[in-house]
Amino acid sequence: MPSLPLHRRAVLTALTALTAGLSMTPVSAQAQAPTWPDKPIRIVVGFAPGGFTDVLARMVGQKLQERFGQAVIVDNKPGAAGTLGADLVAKAKPDGYTLLLGHSNSNSVAPALYPKLPYDVVRDFSPIVRLASTPMLLTVHPGLPAKDVPSFVALARSKPNGLTFASSGSGSAQHLGAARFMVATKTTMTHVPYKGSGQAIVDLLSGNVDLNFESPPNVLPHYKAGKLKVLAITSAKRSALLPDVPTLAEAGVPNAEVHQWFAVLGPAGMPPAIVQRLNTEINAILKLPETQEKINAQGGEIIGGTPKDFADFLVKDVAAWTKLVQEAGIQLD
């Protein structure tokens, strides 16, 4: 075979080298590009283990661990109605490795209750996705002479500040649920705050307090055992777990709807690609039958949606809670 002219051989050699280089570039770039996640992820929970916030964090964390192939660690940092944990995440590096299982208390109500809150609930977080919400149940001691909401309202009006309601702490969801009810019914009752739902339920069962606006998981076992009466639910529609229990609106008390919500957030400034990936994966987790069964069994309603959906909701929710706190004159004890 005759040899190619020198200049043609030089051109072919150059083209061969260029082609080889192009075929190797994507592999080399991919090998050198940073990947996420490449180390364990921490989900901070601002409450003690065992509550619904903690249950959701562990459930979502386990599923993310399976999908990412990286450990997902739940880190409980209880205190100040969840604000200690929220503050920790607000000040964390926004690299996607520190997340918050946020709660309406710490990430919506807090600005109205804590004048010196060390973080801004809108500016200092990256909203990722709302997971679920739970209503409250108007729960009374069986010895209270009220068989339904109208008779309960009449009793409360006949005894200004005479009825006592428990909560898991000043500014807690239970406290705020009762406050919204009192504003809606023009009644006044005496607040008895506790350091958690456990002792509040114990004292309600013993009759040391008259009532509590409490989450379904904490009430249902005692209600089914006949140890407590449930007069109404604070959601817009009845619960499948308690189909015979009316909503407050059905019972003649409009504008008293209350929900606790639970969500995943990160520090402000997280890379949009990481926010979107977390949102996509968690929305997929929320659609799993086992996830839906677990949340529904706790009286929860699954939400999901986009980061923008969450961000838009958050602004409105903060304003609504601020209005309620001002109307009810709520101050931390």
XYZ file of C-alpha atoms in Angstrom:
333
model
C 0.000 0.000 0.000
C 1.475 3.375 -0.974
C 2.333 5.688 1.897
C 0.219 8.818 2.502
C 1.742 12.215 1.970
C 3.235 13.679 5.089
C 0.623 16.401 5.505
C -2.288 13.949 5.147
C -0.731 11.625 7.745
C -0.373 14.547 10.120
C -4.026 15.518 9.678
C -5.273 11.957 10.259
C -3.105 11.615 13.362
C -4.500 14.845 14.756
C -8.083 13.815 14.031
C -7.540 10.428 15.683
C -6.144 12.080 18.811
C -9.022 14.590 18.906
C -11.642 11.852 18.554
C -10.061 9.826 21.323
C -9.940 12.899 23.505
C -13.604 13.724 22.891
C -14.683 10.159 23.703
C -12.792 10.304 26.988
C -13.882 13.791 28.072
C -17.370 12.935 29.447
C -16.034 10.035 31.515
C -13.171 12.108 32.887
C -15.411 15.105 33.642
C -17.998 12.915 35.296
C -15.339 11.316 37.463
C -14.071 14.692 38.585
C -17.457 16.476 38.995
C -18.805 16.709 42.544
C -21.723 14.383 43.282
C -24.472 14.719 45.867
C -24.900 13.012 48.190
C -21.484 11.505 48.753
C -21.649 11.454 52.560
C -24.319 11.030 55.282
C -27.264 13.435 55.450
C -28.582 14.702 58.789
C -32.264 15.457 59.412
C -32.703 17.621 62.503
C -35.922 17.219 64.512
C -36.712 19.949 67.025
C -38.656 17.598 69.292
C -37.989 14.522 71.401
C -38.175 11.031 69.842
C -41.579 9.390 69.591
C -43.753 12.238 68.346
C -45.219 12.488 64.848
C -42.448 14.875 63.720
C -39.856 12.277 64.706
C -41.861 9.442 63.108
C -42.015 11.315 59.798
C -38.306 12.149 59.888
C -37.327 8.511 60.416
C -39.732 7.246 57.772
C -38.564 9.736 55.128
C -34.931 9.319 56.187
C -35.036 5.556 55.750
C -36.530 5.843 52.278
C -34.010 8.502 51.209
C -31.209 6.295 52.491
C -32.438 3.462 50.284
C -32.650 5.754 47.251
C -29.379 7.632 47.725
C -27.209 4.814 49.033
C -25.995 7.119 51.807
C -26.805 7.082 55.526
C -29.539 9.477 56.638
C -29.289 10.255 60.352
C -32.134 11.698 62.439
C -30.788 14.115 65.052
C -33.257 15.109 67.800
C -32.643 18.609 69.198
C -35.703 19.271 71.374
C -36.471 22.585 73.019
C -38.452 25.838 72.766
C -41.293 24.359 70.660
C -38.892 23.198 67.956
C -37.093 26.524 67.516
C -33.725 25.263 68.812
C -33.512 22.678 66.044
C -34.755 25.139 63.432
C -32.109 27.674 64.445
C -29.380 25.047 64.143
C -30.413 24.277 60.544
C -30.862 27.954 59.631
C -27.180 28.485 60.492
C -25.891 25.292 58.839
C -23.889 25.148 55.619
C -26.363 25.079 52.685
C -24.824 22.054 50.990
C -27.769 19.663 51.284
C -26.274 17.615 54.114
C -28.225 19.264 56.964
C -32.014 19.310 56.689
C -34.873 20.126 59.040
C -38.072 18.217 59.641
C -39.922 21.458 60.234
C -43.179 21.963 62.087
C -45.752 24.746 61.924
C -44.705 25.810 65.424
C -41.054 26.425 64.626
C -41.431 27.551 61.025
C -44.682 29.501 60.912
C -46.012 30.419 64.362
C -42.693 31.259 66.036
C -42.247 34.843 64.719
C -45.477 35.911 66.413
C -44.482 34.324 69.727
C -40.775 35.016 69.997
C -39.887 38.712 69.446
C -36.179 37.829 69.537
C -36.369 34.715 67.352
C -32.790 34.136 66.122
C -33.851 33.235 62.572
C -36.281 34.421 59.910
C -38.739 31.659 58.957
C -38.893 32.826 55.334
C -35.473 34.339 54.610
C -33.268 31.778 56.394
C -34.609 28.540 54.900
C -34.899 26.740 51.576
C -38.421 25.257 51.422
C -38.269 21.757 49.944
C -41.639 20.065 50.424
C -44.554 19.863 52.839
C -45.113 16.272 53.924
C -48.401 16.174 55.789
C -50.729 17.900 58.191
C -52.790 16.740 61.147
C -55.910 18.293 62.665
C -56.668 18.677 66.351
C -59.439 16.992 68.323
C -61.557 18.849 70.874
C -61.199 16.293 73.643
C -62.893 16.547 77.053
C -62.927 14.577 80.271
C -65.963 12.265 80.459
C -67.114 13.980 83.647
C -67.604 17.308 81.899
C -71.342 17.982 81.494
C -71.237 18.597 77.742
C -72.338 16.049 75.183
C -71.590 18.072 72.045
C -70.026 21.333 70.866
C -73.103 23.587 71.382
C -73.517 22.417 74.992
C -69.772 22.784 75.536
C -69.805 26.375 74.228
C -72.802 27.163 76.455
C -70.948 25.733 79.458
C -67.802 27.750 78.678
C -69.817 30.947 78.308
C -71.587 30.350 81.618
C -68.225 30.002 83.411
C -65.745 32.594 82.059
C -62.236 31.207 82.690
C -63.866 28.423 84.679
C -62.845 25.614 82.316
C -59.197 24.578 82.123
C -57.501 23.436 78.935
C -54.191 21.591 78.772
C -51.443 22.003 76.188
C -47.943 20.718 75.603
C -46.581 24.198 76.284
C -47.239 27.870 75.774
C -47.404 28.618 72.061
C -47.816 24.933 71.184
C -50.295 23.716 68.575
C -52.675 22.688 71.371
C -52.523 26.161 72.898
C -53.121 27.807 69.531
C -55.997 25.458 68.678
C -57.752 26.433 71.891
C -56.998 30.110 71.253
C -58.581 29.975 67.808
C -61.629 28.248 69.292
C -62.010 30.903 71.989
C -61.761 33.706 69.426
C -64.371 32.004 67.223
C -66.814 31.306 70.088
C -66.124 34.430 72.180
C -65.336 32.291 75.208
C -62.514 32.429 77.752
C -60.868 29.418 79.354
C -57.812 29.001 81.581
C -54.631 27.683 79.999
C -52.616 25.006 81.835
C -49.353 24.432 79.936
C -47.267 21.269 80.310
C -43.832 20.321 79.029
C -45.251 17.813 76.574
C -48.374 16.011 75.441
C -47.744 13.007 77.682
C -48.363 14.706 81.023
C -51.141 16.826 79.556
C -53.030 13.676 78.545
C -52.414 12.081 81.958
C -53.979 15.055 83.719
C -56.880 15.154 81.276
C -57.579 11.473 81.944
C -57.495 12.086 85.699
C -59.782 15.117 85.461
C -57.189 17.623 86.666
C -57.968 19.620 83.513
C -61.229 19.743 81.577
C -60.193 19.626 77.940
C -57.429 19.592 75.383
C -57.110 20.309 71.677
C -54.874 17.360 70.899
C -53.487 15.444 67.912
C -55.342 12.248 66.915
C -52.490 9.790 67.717
C -52.392 10.965 71.351
C -56.169 10.758 71.815
C -57.460 7.800 69.816
C -56.447 4.949 72.179
C -58.148 6.655 75.150
C -61.202 7.617 73.097
C -61.652 4.047 71.878
C -61.314 2.818 75.469
C -64.099 5.186 76.549
C -61.801 7.201 78.815
C -62.198 10.485 76.913
C -64.888 12.198 74.858
C -64.125 13.724 71.456
C -66.597 16.476 70.549
C -65.178 17.749 67.246
C -62.273 17.800 64.828
C -60.587 21.012 63.637
C -60.227 19.976 59.978
C -62.397 21.071 57.063
C -63.789 17.574 56.658
C -64.359 14.564 58.892
C -61.624 12.029 59.499
C -61.899 8.461 58.222
C -60.569 7.390 61.633
C -63.451 9.168 63.402
C -66.337 9.283 60.932
C -68.909 10.048 63.646
C -67.035 13.074 64.991
C -68.224 16.341 63.358
C -66.013 19.169 62.225
C -66.202 22.360 64.259
C -67.897 24.059 61.306
C -70.547 21.321 61.195
C -71.039 21.789 64.935
C -71.744 25.490 64.496
C -68.270 26.975 65.020
C -66.925 28.345 61.706
C -63.478 29.906 61.279
C -61.845 27.647 63.858
C -60.021 25.259 61.525
C -56.523 24.361 62.761
C -53.820 22.101 61.357
C -50.283 21.274 62.336
C -48.061 20.821 59.299
C -44.777 18.985 58.868
C -42.220 19.681 56.155
C -38.640 19.304 54.979
C -36.515 22.450 54.729
C -32.842 23.271 54.390
C -30.728 26.346 55.075
C -31.186 29.307 52.744
C -28.981 29.226 49.664
C -29.106 25.508 48.905
C -28.276 24.663 45.273
C -31.555 24.542 43.302
C -30.599 21.171 41.787
C -30.322 19.595 45.254
C -33.601 21.176 46.392
C -35.326 19.827 43.286
C -33.872 16.346 43.669
C -34.963 16.139 47.288
C -38.413 17.407 46.332
C -38.746 14.817 43.567
C -37.583 11.915 45.736
C -39.734 12.861 48.734
C -42.839 13.350 46.588
C -42.251 9.835 45.246
C -41.896 8.536 48.816
C -45.205 10.177 49.771
C -46.934 8.229 46.993
C -45.809 4.843 48.292
C -48.726 2.793 49.720
C -46.813 2.008 52.911
C -46.096 5.714 53.471
C -49.710 6.681 52.904
C -50.918 3.940 55.233
C -48.581 5.046 58.017
C -49.515 8.730 57.760
C -53.237 8.048 57.441
C -53.132 5.761 60.477
C -51.904 8.750 62.495
C -54.815 10.895 61.317
C -52.546 12.748 58.905
C -53.245 14.104 55.448
C -50.487 13.876 52.823
C -49.635 17.133 51.040
C -46.544 17.060 48.772
C -46.105 19.626 45.986
C -43.308 21.810 44.654
C -40.835 23.992 46.555
C -42.699 27.029 45.214
C -46.016 25.650 46.510
C -44.433 25.396 49.951
C -42.831 28.844 49.780
C -46.102 30.504 48.753
C -48.020 28.683 51.494
C -45.458 29.641 54.117
C -45.848 33.389 53.568
C -49.636 33.151 53.934
C -49.466 30.829 56.946
C -47.071 33.072 58.864
C -49.432 35.999 58.328
C -52.463 33.972 59.462
C -50.820 32.808 62.692
C -49.523 36.299 63.442
C -53.083 37.606 63.124
C -54.430 34.908 65.467
C -51.760 35.479 68.123
C -52.519 39.195 68.097
C -56.311 38.673 68.208
C -56.086 36.153 71.029
C -53.510 38.172 72.963
C -51.301 35.106 73.347
C -48.121 35.631 75.322
C -45.623 33.017 76.382
C -45.888 32.203 80.069
